[in-house]
Short mmCIF file of N, CA and C in Angstrom, two decimals:
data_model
loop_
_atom_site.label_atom_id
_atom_site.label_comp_id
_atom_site.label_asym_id
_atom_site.label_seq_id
_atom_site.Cartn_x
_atom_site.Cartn_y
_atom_site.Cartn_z
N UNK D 9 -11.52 -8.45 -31.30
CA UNK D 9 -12.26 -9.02 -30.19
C UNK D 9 -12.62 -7.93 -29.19
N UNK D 10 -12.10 -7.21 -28.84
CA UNK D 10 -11.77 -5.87 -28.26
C UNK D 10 -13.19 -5.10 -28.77
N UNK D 11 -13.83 -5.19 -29.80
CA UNK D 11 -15.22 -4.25 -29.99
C UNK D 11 -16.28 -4.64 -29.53
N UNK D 12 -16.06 -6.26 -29.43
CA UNK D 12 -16.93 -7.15 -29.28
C UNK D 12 -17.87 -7.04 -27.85
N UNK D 13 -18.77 -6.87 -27.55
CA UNK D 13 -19.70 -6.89 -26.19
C UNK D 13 -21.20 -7.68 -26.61
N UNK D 14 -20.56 -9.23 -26.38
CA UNK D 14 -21.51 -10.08 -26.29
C UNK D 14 -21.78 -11.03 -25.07
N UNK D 15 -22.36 -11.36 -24.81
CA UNK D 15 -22.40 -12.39 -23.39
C UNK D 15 -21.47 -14.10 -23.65
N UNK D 16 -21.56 -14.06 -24.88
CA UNK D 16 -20.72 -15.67 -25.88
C UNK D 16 -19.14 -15.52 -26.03
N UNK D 17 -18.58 -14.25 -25.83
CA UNK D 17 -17.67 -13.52 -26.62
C UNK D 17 -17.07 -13.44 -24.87
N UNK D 18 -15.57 -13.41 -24.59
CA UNK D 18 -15.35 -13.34 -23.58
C UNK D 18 -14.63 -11.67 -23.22
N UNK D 19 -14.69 -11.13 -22.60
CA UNK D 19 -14.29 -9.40 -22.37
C UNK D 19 -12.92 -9.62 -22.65
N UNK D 20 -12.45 -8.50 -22.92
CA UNK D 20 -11.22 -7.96 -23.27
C UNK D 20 -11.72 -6.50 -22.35
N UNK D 21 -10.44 -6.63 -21.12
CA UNK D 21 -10.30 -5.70 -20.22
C UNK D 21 -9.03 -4.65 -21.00
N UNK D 22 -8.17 -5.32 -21.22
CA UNK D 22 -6.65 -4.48 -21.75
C UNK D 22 -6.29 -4.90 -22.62
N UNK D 23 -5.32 -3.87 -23.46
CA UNK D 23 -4.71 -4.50 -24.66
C UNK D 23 -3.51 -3.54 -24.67
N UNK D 24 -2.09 -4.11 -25.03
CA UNK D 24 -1.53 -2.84 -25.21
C UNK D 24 0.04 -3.64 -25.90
N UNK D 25 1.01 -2.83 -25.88
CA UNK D 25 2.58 -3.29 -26.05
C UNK D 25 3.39 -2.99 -24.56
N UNK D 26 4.16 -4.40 -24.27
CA UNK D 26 5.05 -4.34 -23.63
C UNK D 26 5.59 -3.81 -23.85
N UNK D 27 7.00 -3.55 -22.61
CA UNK D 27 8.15 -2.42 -22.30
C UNK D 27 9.30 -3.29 -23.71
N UNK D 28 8.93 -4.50 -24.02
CA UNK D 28 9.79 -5.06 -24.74
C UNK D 28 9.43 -5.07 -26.12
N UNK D 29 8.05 -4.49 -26.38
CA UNK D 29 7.45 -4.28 -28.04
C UNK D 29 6.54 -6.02 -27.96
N UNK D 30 6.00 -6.46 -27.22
CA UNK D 30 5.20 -7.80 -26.98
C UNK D 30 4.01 -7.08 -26.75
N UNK D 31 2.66 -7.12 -28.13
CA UNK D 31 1.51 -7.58 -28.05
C UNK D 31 0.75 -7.99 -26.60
N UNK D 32 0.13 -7.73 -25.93
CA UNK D 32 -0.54 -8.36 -24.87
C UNK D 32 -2.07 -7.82 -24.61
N UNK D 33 -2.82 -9.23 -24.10
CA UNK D 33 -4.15 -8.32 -24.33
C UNK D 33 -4.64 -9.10 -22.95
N UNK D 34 -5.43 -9.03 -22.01
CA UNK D 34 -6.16 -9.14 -20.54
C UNK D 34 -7.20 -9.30 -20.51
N UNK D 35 -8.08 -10.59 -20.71
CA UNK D 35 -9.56 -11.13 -20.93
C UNK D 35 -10.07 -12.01 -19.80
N UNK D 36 -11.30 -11.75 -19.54
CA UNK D 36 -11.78 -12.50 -18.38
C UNK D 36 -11.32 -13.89 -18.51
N UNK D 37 -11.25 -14.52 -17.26
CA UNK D 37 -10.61 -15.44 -16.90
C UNK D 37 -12.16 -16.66 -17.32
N UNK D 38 -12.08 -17.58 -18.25
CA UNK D 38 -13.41 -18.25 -18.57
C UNK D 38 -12.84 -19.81 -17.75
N UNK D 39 -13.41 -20.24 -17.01
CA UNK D 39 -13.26 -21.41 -16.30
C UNK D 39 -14.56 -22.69 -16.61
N UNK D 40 -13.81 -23.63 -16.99
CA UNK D 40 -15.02 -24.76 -17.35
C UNK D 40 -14.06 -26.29 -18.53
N UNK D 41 -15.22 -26.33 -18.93
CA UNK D 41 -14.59 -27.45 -20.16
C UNK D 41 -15.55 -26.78 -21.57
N UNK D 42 -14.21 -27.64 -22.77
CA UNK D 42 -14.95 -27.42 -23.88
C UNK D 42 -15.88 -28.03 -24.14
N UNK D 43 -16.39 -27.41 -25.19
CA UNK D 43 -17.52 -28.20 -26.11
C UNK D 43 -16.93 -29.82 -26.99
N UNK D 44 -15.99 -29.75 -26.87
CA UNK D 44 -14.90 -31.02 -27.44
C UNK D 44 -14.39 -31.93 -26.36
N UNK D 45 -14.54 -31.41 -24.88
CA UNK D 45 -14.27 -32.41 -24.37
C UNK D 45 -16.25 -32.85 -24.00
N UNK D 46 -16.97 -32.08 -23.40
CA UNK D 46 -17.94 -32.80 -23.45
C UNK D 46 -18.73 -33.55 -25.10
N UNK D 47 -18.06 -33.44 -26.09
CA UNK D 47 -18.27 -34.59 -27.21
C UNK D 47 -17.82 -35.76 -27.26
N UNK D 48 -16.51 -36.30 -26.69
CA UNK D 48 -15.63 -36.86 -26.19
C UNK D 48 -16.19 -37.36 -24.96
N UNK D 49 -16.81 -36.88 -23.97
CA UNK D 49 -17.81 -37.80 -23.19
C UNK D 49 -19.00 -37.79 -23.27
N UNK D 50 -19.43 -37.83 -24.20
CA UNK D 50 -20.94 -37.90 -24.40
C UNK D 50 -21.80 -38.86 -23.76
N UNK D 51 -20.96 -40.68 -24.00
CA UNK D 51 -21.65 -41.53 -23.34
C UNK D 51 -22.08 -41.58 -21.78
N UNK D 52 -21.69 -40.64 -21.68
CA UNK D 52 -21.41 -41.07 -19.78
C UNK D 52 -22.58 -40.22 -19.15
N UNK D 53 -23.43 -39.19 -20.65
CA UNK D 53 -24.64 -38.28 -20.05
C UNK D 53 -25.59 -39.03 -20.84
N UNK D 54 -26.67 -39.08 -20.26
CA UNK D 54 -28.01 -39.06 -21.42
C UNK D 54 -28.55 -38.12 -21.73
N UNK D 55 -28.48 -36.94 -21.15
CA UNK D 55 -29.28 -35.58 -21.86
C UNK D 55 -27.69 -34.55 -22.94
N UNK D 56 -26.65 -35.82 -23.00
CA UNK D 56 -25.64 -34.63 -23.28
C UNK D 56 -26.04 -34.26 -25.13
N UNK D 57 -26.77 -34.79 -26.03
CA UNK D 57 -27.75 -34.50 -27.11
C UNK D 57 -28.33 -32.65 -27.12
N UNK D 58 -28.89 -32.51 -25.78
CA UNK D 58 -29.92 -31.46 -25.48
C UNK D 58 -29.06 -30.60 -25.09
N UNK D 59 -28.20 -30.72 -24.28
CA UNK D 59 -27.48 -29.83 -23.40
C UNK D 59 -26.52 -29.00 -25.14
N UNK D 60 -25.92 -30.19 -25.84
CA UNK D 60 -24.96 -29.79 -26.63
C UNK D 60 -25.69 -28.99 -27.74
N UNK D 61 -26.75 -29.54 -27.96
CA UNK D 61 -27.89 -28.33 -28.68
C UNK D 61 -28.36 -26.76 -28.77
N UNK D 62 -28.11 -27.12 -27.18
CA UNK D 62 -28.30 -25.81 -26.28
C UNK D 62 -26.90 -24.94 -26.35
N UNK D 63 -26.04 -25.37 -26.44
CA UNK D 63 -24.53 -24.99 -26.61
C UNK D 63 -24.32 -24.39 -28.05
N UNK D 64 -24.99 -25.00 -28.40
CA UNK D 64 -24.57 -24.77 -30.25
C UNK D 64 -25.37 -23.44 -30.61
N UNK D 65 -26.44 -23.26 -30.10
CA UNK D 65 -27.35 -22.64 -30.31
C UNK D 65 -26.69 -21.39 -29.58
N UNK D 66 -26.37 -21.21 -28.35
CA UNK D 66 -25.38 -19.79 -28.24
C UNK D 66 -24.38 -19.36 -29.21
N UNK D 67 -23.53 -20.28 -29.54
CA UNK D 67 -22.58 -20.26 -30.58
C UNK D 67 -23.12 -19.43 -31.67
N UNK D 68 -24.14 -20.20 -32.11
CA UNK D 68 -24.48 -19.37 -33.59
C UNK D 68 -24.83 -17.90 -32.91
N UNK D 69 -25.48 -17.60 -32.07
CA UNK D 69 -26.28 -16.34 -31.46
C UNK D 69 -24.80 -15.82 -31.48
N UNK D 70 -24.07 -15.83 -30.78
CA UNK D 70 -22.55 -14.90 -30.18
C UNK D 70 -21.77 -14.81 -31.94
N UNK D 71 -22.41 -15.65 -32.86
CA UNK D 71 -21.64 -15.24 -34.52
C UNK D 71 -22.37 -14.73 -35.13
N UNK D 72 -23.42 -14.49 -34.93
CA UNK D 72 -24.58 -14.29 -35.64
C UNK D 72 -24.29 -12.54 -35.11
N UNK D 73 -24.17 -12.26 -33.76
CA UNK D 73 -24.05 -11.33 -33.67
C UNK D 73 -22.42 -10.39 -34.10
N UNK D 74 -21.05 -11.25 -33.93
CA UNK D 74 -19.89 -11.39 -34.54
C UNK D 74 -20.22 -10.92 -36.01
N UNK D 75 -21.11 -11.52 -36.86
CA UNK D 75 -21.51 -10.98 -38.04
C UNK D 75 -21.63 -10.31 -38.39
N UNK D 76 -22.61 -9.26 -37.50
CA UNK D 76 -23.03 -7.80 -37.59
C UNK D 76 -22.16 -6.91 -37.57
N UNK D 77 -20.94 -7.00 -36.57
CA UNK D 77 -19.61 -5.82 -36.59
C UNK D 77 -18.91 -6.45 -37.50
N UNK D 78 -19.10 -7.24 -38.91
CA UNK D 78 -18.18 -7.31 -39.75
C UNK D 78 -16.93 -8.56 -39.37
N UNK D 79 -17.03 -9.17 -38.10
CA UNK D 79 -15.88 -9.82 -37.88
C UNK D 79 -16.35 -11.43 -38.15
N UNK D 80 -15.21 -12.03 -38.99
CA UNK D 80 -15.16 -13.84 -38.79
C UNK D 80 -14.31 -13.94 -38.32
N UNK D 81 -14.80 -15.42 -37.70
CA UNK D 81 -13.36 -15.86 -36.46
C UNK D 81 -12.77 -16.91 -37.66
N UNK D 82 -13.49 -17.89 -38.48
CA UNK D 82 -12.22 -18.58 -38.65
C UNK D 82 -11.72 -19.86 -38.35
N UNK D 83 -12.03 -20.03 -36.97
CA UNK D 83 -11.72 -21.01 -36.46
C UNK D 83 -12.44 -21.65 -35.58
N UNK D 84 -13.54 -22.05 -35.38
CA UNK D 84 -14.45 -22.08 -35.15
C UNK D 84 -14.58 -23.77 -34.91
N UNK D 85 -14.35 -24.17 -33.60
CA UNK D 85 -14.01 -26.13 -33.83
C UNK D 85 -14.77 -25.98 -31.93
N UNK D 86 -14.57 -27.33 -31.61
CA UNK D 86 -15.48 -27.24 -30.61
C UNK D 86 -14.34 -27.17 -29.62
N UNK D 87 -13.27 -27.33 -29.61
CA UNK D 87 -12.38 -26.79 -29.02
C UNK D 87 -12.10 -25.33 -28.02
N UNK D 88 -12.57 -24.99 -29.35
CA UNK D 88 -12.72 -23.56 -28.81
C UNK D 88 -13.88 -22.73 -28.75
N UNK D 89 -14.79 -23.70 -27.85
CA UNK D 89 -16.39 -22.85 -27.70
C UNK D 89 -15.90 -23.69 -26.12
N UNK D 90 -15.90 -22.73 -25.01
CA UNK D 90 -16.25 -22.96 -23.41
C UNK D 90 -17.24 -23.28 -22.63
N UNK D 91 -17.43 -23.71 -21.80
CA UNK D 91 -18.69 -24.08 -21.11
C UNK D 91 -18.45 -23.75 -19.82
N UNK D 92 -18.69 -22.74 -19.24
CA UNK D 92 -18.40 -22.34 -17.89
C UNK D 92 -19.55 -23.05 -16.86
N UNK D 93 -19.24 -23.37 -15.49
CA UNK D 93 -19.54 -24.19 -14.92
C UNK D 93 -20.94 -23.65 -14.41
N UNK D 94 -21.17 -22.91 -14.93
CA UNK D 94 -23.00 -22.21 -14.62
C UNK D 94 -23.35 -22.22 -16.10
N UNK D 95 -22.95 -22.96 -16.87
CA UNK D 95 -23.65 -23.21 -18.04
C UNK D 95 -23.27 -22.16 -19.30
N UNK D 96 -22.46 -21.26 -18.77
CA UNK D 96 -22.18 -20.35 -20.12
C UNK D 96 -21.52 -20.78 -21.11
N UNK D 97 -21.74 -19.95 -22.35
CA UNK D 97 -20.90 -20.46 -23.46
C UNK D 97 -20.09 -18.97 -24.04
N UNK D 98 -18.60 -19.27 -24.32
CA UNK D 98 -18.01 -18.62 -24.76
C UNK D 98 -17.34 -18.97 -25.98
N UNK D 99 -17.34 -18.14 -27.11
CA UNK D 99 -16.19 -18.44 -28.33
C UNK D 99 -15.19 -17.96 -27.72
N UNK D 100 -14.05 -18.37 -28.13
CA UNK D 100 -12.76 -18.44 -27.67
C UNK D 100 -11.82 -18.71 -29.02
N UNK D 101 -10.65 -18.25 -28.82
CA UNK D 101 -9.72 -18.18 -29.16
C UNK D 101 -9.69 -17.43 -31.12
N UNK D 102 -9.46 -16.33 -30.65
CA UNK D 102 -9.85 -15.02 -32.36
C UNK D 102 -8.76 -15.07 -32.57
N UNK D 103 -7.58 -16.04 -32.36
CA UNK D 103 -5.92 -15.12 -32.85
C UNK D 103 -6.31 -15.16 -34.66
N UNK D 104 -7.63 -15.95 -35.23
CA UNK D 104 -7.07 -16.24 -36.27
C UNK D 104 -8.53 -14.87 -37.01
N UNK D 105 -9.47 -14.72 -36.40
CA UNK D 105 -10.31 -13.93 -37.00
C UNK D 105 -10.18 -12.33 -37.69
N UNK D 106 -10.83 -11.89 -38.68
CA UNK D 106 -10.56 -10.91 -39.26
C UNK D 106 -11.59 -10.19 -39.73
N UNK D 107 -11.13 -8.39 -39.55
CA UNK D 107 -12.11 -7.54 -39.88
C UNK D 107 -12.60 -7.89 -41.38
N UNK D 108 -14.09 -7.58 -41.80
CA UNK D 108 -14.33 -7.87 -43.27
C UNK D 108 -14.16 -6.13 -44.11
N UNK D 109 -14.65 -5.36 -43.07
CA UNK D 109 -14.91 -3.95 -43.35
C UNK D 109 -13.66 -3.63 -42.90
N UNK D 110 -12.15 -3.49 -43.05
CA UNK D 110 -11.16 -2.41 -42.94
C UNK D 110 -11.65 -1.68 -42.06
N UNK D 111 -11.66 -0.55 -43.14
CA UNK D 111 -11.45 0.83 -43.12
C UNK D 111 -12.61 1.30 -41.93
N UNK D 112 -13.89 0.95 -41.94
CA UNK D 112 -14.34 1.35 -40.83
C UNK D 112 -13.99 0.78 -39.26
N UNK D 113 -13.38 -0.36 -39.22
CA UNK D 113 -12.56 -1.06 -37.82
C UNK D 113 -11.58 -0.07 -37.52
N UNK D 114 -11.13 0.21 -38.39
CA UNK D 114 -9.68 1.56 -38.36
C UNK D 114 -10.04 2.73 -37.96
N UNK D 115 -11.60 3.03 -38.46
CA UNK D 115 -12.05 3.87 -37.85
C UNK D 115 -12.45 4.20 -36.45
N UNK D 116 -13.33 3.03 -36.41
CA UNK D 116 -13.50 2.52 -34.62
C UNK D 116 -12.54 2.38 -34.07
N UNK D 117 -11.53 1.73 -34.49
CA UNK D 117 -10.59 1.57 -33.22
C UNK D 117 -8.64 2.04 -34.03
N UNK D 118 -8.75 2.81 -33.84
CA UNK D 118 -7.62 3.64 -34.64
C UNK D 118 -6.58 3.00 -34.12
N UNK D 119 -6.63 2.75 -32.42
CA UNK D 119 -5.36 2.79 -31.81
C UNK D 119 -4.97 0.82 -32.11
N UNK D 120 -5.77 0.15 -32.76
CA UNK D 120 -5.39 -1.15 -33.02
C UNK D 120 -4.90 -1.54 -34.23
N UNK D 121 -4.18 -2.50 -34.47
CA UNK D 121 -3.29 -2.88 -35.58
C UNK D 121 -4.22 -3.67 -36.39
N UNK D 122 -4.99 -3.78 -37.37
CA UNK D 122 -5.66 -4.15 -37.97
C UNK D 122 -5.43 -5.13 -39.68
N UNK D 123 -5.31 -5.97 -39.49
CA UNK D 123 -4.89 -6.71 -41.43
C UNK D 123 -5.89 -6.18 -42.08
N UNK D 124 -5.35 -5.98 -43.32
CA UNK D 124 -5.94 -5.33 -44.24
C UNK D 124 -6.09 -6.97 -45.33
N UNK D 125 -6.74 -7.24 -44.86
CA UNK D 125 -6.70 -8.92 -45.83
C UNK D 125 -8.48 -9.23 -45.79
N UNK D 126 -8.53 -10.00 -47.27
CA UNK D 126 -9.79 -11.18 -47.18
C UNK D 126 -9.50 -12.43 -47.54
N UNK D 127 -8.13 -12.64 -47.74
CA UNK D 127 -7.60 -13.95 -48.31
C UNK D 127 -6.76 -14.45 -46.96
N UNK D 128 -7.22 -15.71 -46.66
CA UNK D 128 -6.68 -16.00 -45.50
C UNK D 128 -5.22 -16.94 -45.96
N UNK D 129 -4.52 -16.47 -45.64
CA UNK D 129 -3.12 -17.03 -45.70
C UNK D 129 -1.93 -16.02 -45.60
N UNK D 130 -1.15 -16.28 -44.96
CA UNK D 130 -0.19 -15.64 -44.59
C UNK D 130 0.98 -15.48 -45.86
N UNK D 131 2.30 -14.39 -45.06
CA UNK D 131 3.24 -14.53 -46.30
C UNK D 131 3.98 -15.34 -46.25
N UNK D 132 3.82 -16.49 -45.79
CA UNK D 132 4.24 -17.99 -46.86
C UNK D 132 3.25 -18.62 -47.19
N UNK D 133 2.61 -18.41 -47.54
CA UNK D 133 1.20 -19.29 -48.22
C UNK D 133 0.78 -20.43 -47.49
N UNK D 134 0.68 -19.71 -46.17
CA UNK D 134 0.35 -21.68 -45.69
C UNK D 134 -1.30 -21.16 -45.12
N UNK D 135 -2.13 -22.46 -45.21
CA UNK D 135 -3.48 -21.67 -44.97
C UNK D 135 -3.57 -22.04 -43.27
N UNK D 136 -4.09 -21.44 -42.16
CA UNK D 136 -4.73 -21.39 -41.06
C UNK D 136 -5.45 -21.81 -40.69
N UNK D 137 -5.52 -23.16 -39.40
CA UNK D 137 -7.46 -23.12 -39.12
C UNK D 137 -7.13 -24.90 -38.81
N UNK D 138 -8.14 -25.05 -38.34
CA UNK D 138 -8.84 -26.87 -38.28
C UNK D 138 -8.97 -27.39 -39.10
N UNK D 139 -8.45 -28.34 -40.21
CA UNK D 139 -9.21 -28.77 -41.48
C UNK D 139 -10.30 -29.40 -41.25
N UNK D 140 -10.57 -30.08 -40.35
CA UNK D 140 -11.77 -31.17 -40.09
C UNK D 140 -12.82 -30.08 -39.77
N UNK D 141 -12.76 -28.81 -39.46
CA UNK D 141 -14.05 -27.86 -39.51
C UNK D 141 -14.07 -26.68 -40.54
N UNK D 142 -13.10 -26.72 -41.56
CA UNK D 142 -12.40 -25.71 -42.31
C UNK D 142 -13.11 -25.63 -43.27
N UNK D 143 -13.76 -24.52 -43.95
CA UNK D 143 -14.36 -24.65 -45.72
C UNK D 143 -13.90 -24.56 -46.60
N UNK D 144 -14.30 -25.38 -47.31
CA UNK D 144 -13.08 -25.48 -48.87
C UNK D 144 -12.79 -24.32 -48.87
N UNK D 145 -13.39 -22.91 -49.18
CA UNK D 145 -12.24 -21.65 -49.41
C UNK D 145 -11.59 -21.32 -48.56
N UNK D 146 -11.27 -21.87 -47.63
CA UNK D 146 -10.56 -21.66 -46.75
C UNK D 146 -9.00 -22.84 -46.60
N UNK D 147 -9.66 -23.89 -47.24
CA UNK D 147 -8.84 -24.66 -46.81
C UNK D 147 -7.94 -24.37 -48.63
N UNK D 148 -8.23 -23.61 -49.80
CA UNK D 148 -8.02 -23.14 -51.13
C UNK D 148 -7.38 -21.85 -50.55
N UNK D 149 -7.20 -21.60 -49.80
CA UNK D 149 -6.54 -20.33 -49.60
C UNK D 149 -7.22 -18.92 -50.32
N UNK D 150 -8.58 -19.16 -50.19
CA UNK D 150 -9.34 -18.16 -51.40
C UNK D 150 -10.10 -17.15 -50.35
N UNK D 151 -10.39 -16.00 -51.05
CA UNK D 151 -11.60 -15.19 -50.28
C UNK D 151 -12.67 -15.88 -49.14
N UNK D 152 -13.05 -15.44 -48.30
CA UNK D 152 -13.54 -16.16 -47.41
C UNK D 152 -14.39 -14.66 -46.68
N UNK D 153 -15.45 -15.12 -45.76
CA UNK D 153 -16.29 -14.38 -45.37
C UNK D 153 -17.39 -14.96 -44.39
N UNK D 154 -18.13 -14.61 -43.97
CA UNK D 154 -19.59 -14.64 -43.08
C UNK D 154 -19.41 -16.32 -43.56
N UNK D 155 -19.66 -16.58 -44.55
CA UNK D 155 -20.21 -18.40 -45.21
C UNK D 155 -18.87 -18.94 -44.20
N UNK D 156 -17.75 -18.54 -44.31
CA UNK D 156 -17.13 -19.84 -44.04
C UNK D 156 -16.94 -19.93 -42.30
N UNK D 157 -17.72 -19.09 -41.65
CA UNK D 157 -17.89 -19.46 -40.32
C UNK D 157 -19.17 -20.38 -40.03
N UNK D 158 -20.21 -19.73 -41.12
CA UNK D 158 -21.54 -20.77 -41.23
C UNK D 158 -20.91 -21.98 -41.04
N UNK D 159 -20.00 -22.11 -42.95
CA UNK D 159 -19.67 -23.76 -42.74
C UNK D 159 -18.77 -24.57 -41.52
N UNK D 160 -18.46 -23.95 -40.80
CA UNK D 160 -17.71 -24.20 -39.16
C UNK D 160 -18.81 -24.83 -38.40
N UNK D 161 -19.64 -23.29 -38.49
CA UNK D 161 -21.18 -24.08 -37.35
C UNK D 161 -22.16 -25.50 -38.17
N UNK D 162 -21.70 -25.51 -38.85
CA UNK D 162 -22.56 -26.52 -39.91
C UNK D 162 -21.33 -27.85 -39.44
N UNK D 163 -20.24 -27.87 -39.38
CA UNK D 163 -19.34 -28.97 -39.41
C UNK D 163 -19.66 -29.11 -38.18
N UNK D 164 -19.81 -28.12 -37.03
CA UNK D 164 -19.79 -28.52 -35.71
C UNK D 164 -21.34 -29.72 -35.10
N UNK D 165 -22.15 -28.65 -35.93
CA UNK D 165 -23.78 -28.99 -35.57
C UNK D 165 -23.60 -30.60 -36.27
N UNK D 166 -22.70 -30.66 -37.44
CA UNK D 166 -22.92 -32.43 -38.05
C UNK D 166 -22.09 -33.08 -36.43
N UNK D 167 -21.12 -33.12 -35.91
CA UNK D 167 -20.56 -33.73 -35.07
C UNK D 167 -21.27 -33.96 -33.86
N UNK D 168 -22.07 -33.04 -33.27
CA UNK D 168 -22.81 -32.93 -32.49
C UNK D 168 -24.18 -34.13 -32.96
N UNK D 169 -24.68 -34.19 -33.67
CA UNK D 169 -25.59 -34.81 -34.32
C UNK D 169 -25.18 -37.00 -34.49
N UNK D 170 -24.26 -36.73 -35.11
CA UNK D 170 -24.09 -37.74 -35.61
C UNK D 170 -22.76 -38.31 -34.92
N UNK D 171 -22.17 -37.42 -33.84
CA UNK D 171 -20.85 -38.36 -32.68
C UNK D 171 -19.56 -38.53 -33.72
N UNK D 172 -19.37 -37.68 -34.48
CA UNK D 172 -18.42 -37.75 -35.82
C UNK D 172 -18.23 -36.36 -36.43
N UNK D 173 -16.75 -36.47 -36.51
CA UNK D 173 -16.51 -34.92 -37.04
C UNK D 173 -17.03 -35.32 -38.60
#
C-alpha cells in the first residue's frame, strides 16, 4: 500500500517495527461512511442509484490503477470502499492484498517484508476474504490475479444494481 499514490488509495505516512518487534504503519485518517452502509440505506435517497454509480466508478479507477503496480487487494466488498464527507472514495483495508511481480516490489521497496505467494491461503490452508464477493479461485484456494479483483468489482457493481449481494 505504501507504493501506492492514488487519490482512491488512502496515504501511508509511516511504516516501521515497534520497540516490541509490532508491525505498525500511519495512514491518513479517512472520515465518512461506507459504501455498505449507504447500500443498507438506499431507500431513504432517491438519487442513491447515481451517487453509488459514481462511487463504483472511482473504485474501479483507484484498481485499475492498483493494477498497473502489479498489486491485488483481494478483498474488495463494499465495506471496505469509504466515502468521505466531500464525496471521496477510498479503498481501504489491503491487510489481505498481494504483490503479483515479487521480485521487482523487493526491488522498489527493499526495506519491506514482502510474500512471495500467488496462491492465496495461508499455512493452514484456510482461504481469506468475503465469500459473498470472493471468486471461485479464490474461494478454491487456487492462483489468483488482476481477474479476481475484477470479479469483486463485478459482485459489487451486481449489488449496487439489483439491492442484493
Amino acid at each position: 500500500m505504501g507504493r501506492l499514490q492514488h487519490p482512491g488509495i488512502a496515504h501511508i505516512y509511516q511504516c516501521g517495527i515497534t520497540e516490541d518487534e509490532r508491525p505498525f504503519h500511519a495512514m491518513k485518517l479517512v472520515k465518512g461512511e461506507t459504501l455498505g452502509h449507504y447500500l443498507a440505506h438506499r431507500d431513504e435517497n432517491r438519487d442513491a442509484g447515481n451517487s453509488m454509480l459514481g462511487i463504483f466508478a472511482a473504485v474501479a479507477q483507484a484498481m485499475a490503477y492498483t493494477h498497473t503496480k502489479e498489486i491485488i487487494h483481494l478483498d474488495l466488498k463494499p465495506a471496505n470502499i469509504m466515502v468521505g464527507a466531500f464525496g471521496e472514495v477510498h479503498v481501504m483495508d489491503w491487510g489481505l492484498a498481494r504483490c503479483l511481480n515479487v521480485e521487482s516490489s523487493q526491488q522498489a521497496l527493499s526495506h519491506y517484508s514482502l510474500e512471495n505467494t500467488t496462491v492465496f491461503e495461508d499455512e493452514s490452508n484456510h482461504v481469506h476474504g468475503t465469500l459473498r464477493y470472493m471468486a471461485p479461485e479464490q474461494a478454491r484456494a487456487d492462483t489468483v490475479d488482476k481477474r479476481t479483483d475484477v470479479f469483486c468489482l463485478g459482485s459489487i457493481l451486481c449489488e449496487i444494481l439489483t439491492g442484493r449481494p
